[in-house]
């Protein structure tokens, strides 16, 4: 079955993501890119990943051992997301101060940030899947309300009390899942 790419985008847009800025030190500055594909992979060892389009300029810079930062944007930082996605149309860029931290550029006022070292790069169709080992952690000042991307728009989290998630420690007797065969 061949999929219509517009329909694929429409369905994928129903999956909400946070918004990060991946930043790499380059000669004389920083190269940074908005990325919603960031996700955690492993706690032990601590691994995360993001995907970068093969045509993105950042893709040409990625290599094993390269250090990068992942900066989690706050709800107020939509302009930074637009700017680092290359879609900023105003004459003056929004303020985007980077400060040196743990060998990588830290975006000041990020809700949180991770310093990472690239350990693997896998081919994933028209993207590269970049796996990084987390080498340092930064938690921005509270309150930390994240920027959310959903249905091709930016959103804020409804900061109600919410419902506690189940314990993530594995139970002594693992749950069994049964399903009817097709
Ligand atoms: C909310 C949002 C999330 C994005 N996520 C990704 C992503 O995960 N990977 C990617 O390659 N591009 C992503 N993009 C698009 C890139 O930010 C954009 O193509 C950027 O211009 C590429 O940067 P570069 O070519 O300057 O390196 C996203 C854009 C937006 C607005």
CSV table of C-alpha atoms and ligand atoms in Angstrom, one decimal:
chain,number,residue,atom,x,y,z
A,1,UNK,CA,0.0,0.0,0.0
A,2,UNK,CA,1.5,3.4,-0.9
A,3,UNK,CA,0.7,6.1,1.6
A,4,UNK,CA,-0.1,9.6,0.7
A,5,UNK,CA,2.5,11.8,2.5
A,6,UNK,CA,-0.1,14.5,3.3
A,7,UNK,CA,-2.3,11.9,5.0
A,8,UNK,CA,0.7,10.5,6.8
A,9,UNK,CA,1.6,14.0,8.1
A,10,UNK,CA,-2.0,14.6,9.1
A,11,UNK,CA,-2.1,11.4,11.2
A,12,UNK,CA,1.4,12.0,12.7
A,13,UNK,CA,0.3,15.5,13.7
A,14,UNK,CA,-2.2,14.0,16.1
A,15,UNK,CA,0.8,12.8,18.2
A,16,UNK,CA,1.8,15.7,20.5
A,17,UNK,CA,5.5,16.3,21.1
A,18,UNK,CA,7.6,18.7,23.2
A,19,UNK,CA,9.8,21.1,21.3
A,20,UNK,CA,13.6,21.1,21.6
A,21,UNK,CA,16.5,23.0,20.1
A,22,UNK,CA,19.5,20.8,19.3
A,23,UNK,CA,22.7,22.9,19.4
A,24,UNK,CA,26.2,22.2,18.2
A,25,UNK,CA,29.3,24.3,18.7
A,26,UNK,CA,30.8,25.3,15.4
A,27,UNK,CA,33.7,27.5,14.5
A,28,UNK,CA,32.8,31.0,15.6
A,29,UNK,CA,29.4,30.2,17.0
A,30,UNK,CA,26.6,27.7,17.3
A,31,UNK,CA,24.4,25.8,14.8
A,32,UNK,CA,21.0,25.1,16.2
A,33,UNK,CA,17.9,23.4,14.9
A,34,UNK,CA,14.3,23.0,16.2
A,35,UNK,CA,13.6,19.3,16.8
A,36,UNK,CA,10.4,17.6,17.9
A,37,UNK,CA,11.8,14.1,17.4
A,38,UNK,CA,13.8,14.1,20.6
A,39,UNK,CA,13.0,11.1,22.9
A,40,UNK,CA,14.6,9.2,25.7
A,41,UNK,CA,16.0,5.7,24.8
A,42,UNK,CA,17.7,4.2,27.8
A,43,UNK,CA,18.4,5.0,31.5
A,44,UNK,CA,21.4,2.6,31.9
A,45,UNK,CA,23.4,3.7,30.0
A,46,UNK,CA,21.7,7.1,29.7
A,47,UNK,CA,20.8,7.5,26.0
A,48,UNK,CA,18.6,9.8,24.1
A,49,UNK,CA,17.9,10.3,20.4
A,50,UNK,CA,16.7,12.8,17.9
A,51,UNK,CA,16.1,12.5,14.1
A,52,UNK,CA,17.6,15.0,11.6
A,53,UNK,CA,16.5,15.3,8.0
A,54,UNK,CA,19.3,14.4,5.6
A,55,UNK,CA,18.8,17.7,3.9
A,56,UNK,CA,19.1,19.8,7.1
A,57,UNK,CA,22.3,21.7,7.4
A,58,UNK,CA,22.8,20.2,10.8
A,59,UNK,CA,22.9,16.7,9.3
A,60,UNK,CA,26.2,17.6,7.6
A,61,UNK,CA,27.8,18.3,11.0
A,62,UNK,CA,26.7,15.2,12.8
A,63,UNK,CA,29.3,12.5,13.5
A,64,UNK,CA,30.2,10.0,16.2
A,65,UNK,CA,31.8,11.6,19.3
A,66,UNK,CA,30.4,15.1,18.4
A,67,UNK,CA,28.9,16.8,21.4
A,68,UNK,CA,25.5,18.5,21.3
A,69,UNK,CA,22.9,20.0,23.6
A,70,UNK,CA,19.2,19.3,23.6
A,71,UNK,CA,17.3,22.4,25.0
A,72,UNK,CA,13.7,21.9,26.1
A,73,UNK,CA,11.7,25.0,25.1
A,74,UNK,CA,9.3,26.7,27.5
A,75,UNK,CA,5.8,27.6,26.4
A,76,UNK,CA,6.8,31.3,26.0
A,77,UNK,CA,9.6,30.3,23.5
A,78,UNK,CA,7.5,29.8,20.3
A,79,UNK,CA,9.6,32.5,18.6
A,80,UNK,CA,12.7,30.5,19.2
A,81,UNK,CA,11.1,27.3,17.7
A,82,UNK,CA,10.1,29.3,14.6
A,83,UNK,CA,13.6,30.9,14.4
A,84,UNK,CA,15.6,27.7,14.7
A,85,UNK,CA,13.2,26.0,12.2
A,86,UNK,CA,14.3,28.6,9.7
A,87,UNK,CA,10.8,30.1,9.4
A,88,UNK,CA,11.4,33.5,11.1
A,89,UNK,CA,10.2,36.3,8.8
A,90,UNK,CA,10.8,39.4,11.0
A,91,UNK,CA,13.8,41.7,10.3
A,92,UNK,CA,15.2,41.2,13.8
A,93,UNK,CA,15.8,37.7,15.2
A,94,UNK,CA,14.4,36.9,18.7
A,95,UNK,CA,17.0,37.0,21.5
A,96,UNK,CA,18.6,33.6,21.6
A,97,UNK,CA,21.5,33.7,24.0
A,98,UNK,CA,23.7,30.6,24.2
A,99,UNK,CA,26.1,30.2,27.1
A,100,UNK,CA,29.0,27.6,27.2
A,101,UNK,CA,28.1,24.7,29.5
A,102,UNK,CA,29.5,21.2,29.8
A,103,UNK,CA,31.3,21.6,26.4
A,104,UNK,CA,28.1,22.5,24.5
A,105,UNK,CA,26.0,25.6,24.0
A,106,UNK,CA,23.2,25.9,26.5
A,107,UNK,CA,20.2,28.0,25.5
A,108,UNK,CA,19.6,30.4,28.4
A,109,UNK,CA,16.1,30.0,29.9
A,110,UNK,CA,15.5,26.5,28.5
A,111,UNK,CA,13.2,24.6,30.8
A,112,UNK,CA,15.7,21.8,30.9
A,113,UNK,CA,18.8,20.7,28.9
A,114,UNK,CA,21.0,17.7,28.3
A,115,UNK,CA,24.6,17.7,27.2
A,116,UNK,CA,25.2,14.7,25.0
A,117,UNK,CA,28.0,12.9,23.0
A,118,UNK,CA,27.0,11.2,19.8
A,119,UNK,CA,27.5,7.4,20.1
A,120,UNK,CA,25.6,6.1,17.0
A,121,UNK,CA,24.0,7.4,13.8
A,122,UNK,CA,21.5,5.2,12.1
A,123,UNK,CA,19.9,5.6,8.7
A,124,UNK,CA,16.1,6.1,9.0
A,125,UNK,CA,14.8,6.8,5.5
A,126,UNK,CA,15.1,10.5,4.7
A,127,UNK,CA,16.4,11.2,8.3
A,128,UNK,CA,19.4,10.2,10.4
A,129,UNK,CA,18.6,8.8,13.8
A,130,UNK,CA,21.2,10.3,16.1
A,131,UNK,CA,21.8,8.5,19.5
A,132,UNK,CA,23.6,10.4,22.2
A,133,UNK,CA,24.9,9.5,25.6
A,134,UNK,CA,23.9,12.0,28.2
A,135,UNK,CA,26.9,13.5,29.8
A,136,UNK,CA,25.4,16.4,31.9
A,137,UNK,CA,22.0,17.6,33.0
A,138,UNK,CA,20.5,21.1,33.5
A,139,UNK,CA,17.1,22.0,35.1
A,140,UNK,CA,15.9,25.5,34.4
A,141,UNK,CA,14.2,27.7,37.0
A,142,UNK,CA,10.6,26.7,38.0
A,143,UNK,CA,7.9,27.1,37.0
A,144,UNK,CA,8.7,25.0,33.9
A,145,UNK,CA,5.8,24.9,31.5
A,146,UNK,CA,6.8,23.2,28.3
A,147,UNK,CA,6.0,24.2,24.7
A,148,UNK,CA,3.9,21.5,23.0
A,149,UNK,CA,3.5,20.9,19.2
A,150,UNK,CA,0.3,19.2,18.2
A,151,UNK,CA,-2.0,19.4,15.1
A,152,UNK,CA,0.6,21.7,13.4
A,153,UNK,CA,0.2,24.3,16.2
A,154,UNK,CA,1.8,25.3,19.4
A,155,UNK,CA,0.0,24.6,22.6
A,156,UNK,CA,0.5,25.0,26.4
A,157,UNK,CA,0.0,22.2,28.9
A,158,UNK,CA,-3.2,22.6,30.9
A,159,UNK,CA,-1.4,22.9,34.3
A,160,UNK,CA,-4.2,21.3,36.3
A,161,UNK,CA,-3.2,18.8,39.0
A,162,UNK,CA,-3.4,15.8,36.6
A,163,UNK,CA,-3.4,12.1,37.5
A,164,UNK,CA,-0.4,10.3,38.9
A,165,UNK,CA,1.3,7.9,36.5
A,166,UNK,CA,1.8,4.2,37.6
A,167,UNK,CA,5.1,3.3,39.2
A,168,UNK,CA,7.7,2.6,36.5
A,169,UNK,CA,9.7,0.1,38.5
A,170,UNK,CA,9.1,-3.4,37.1
A,171,UNK,CA,6.6,-5.4,39.2
A,172,UNK,CA,7.8,-8.7,40.9
A,173,UNK,CA,5.4,-10.7,38.8
A,174,UNK,CA,5.3,-9.2,35.3
A,175,UNK,CA,1.8,-8.6,34.0
A,176,UNK,CA,0.7,-11.0,31.3
A,177,UNK,CA,-1.0,-9.6,28.2
A,178,UNK,CA,-3.4,-11.9,26.3
A,179,UNK,CA,-5.0,-11.1,23.0
A,180,UNK,CA,-7.3,-12.9,20.7
A,181,UNK,CA,-5.7,-14.1,17.5
A,182,UNK,CA,-6.9,-12.4,14.4
B,1,LIG,C1,8.0,22.0,16.0
B,1,LIG,C2,9.1,21.6,15.0
B,1,LIG,C3,9.7,20.4,15.1
B,1,LIG,C4,10.7,20.0,14.2
B,1,LIG,N1,11.4,18.8,14.4
B,1,LIG,C5,12.3,18.4,13.5
B,1,LIG,C6,13.0,17.2,13.7
B,1,LIG,O1,12.9,16.5,14.7
B,1,LIG,N2,14.0,16.9,12.8
B,1,LIG,C7,14.3,17.7,11.7
B,1,LIG,O2,15.2,17.3,10.9
B,1,LIG,N3,13.6,18.8,11.5
B,1,LIG,C8,12.7,19.2,12.4
B,1,LIG,N4,12.0,20.4,12.2
B,1,LIG,C9,12.4,21.2,11.0
B,1,LIG,C10,13.7,21.9,11.2
B,1,LIG,O3,13.8,22.6,12.4
B,1,LIG,C11,14.0,22.8,10.0
B,1,LIG,O4,14.0,22.1,8.8
B,1,LIG,C12,15.4,23.5,10.1
B,1,LIG,O5,15.4,24.6,9.2
B,1,LIG,C13,16.6,22.6,9.7
B,1,LIG,O6,17.7,23.3,10.2
B,1,LIG,P1,19.1,23.5,9.4
B,1,LIG,O7,18.9,23.1,8.0
B,1,LIG,O8,19.3,24.9,9.6
B,1,LIG,O9,20.1,22.6,10.1
B,1,LIG,C14,11.0,20.8,13.1
B,1,LIG,C15,10.4,22.1,12.9
B,1,LIG,C16,9.4,22.4,13.9
B,1,LIG,C17,8.7,23.8,13.7
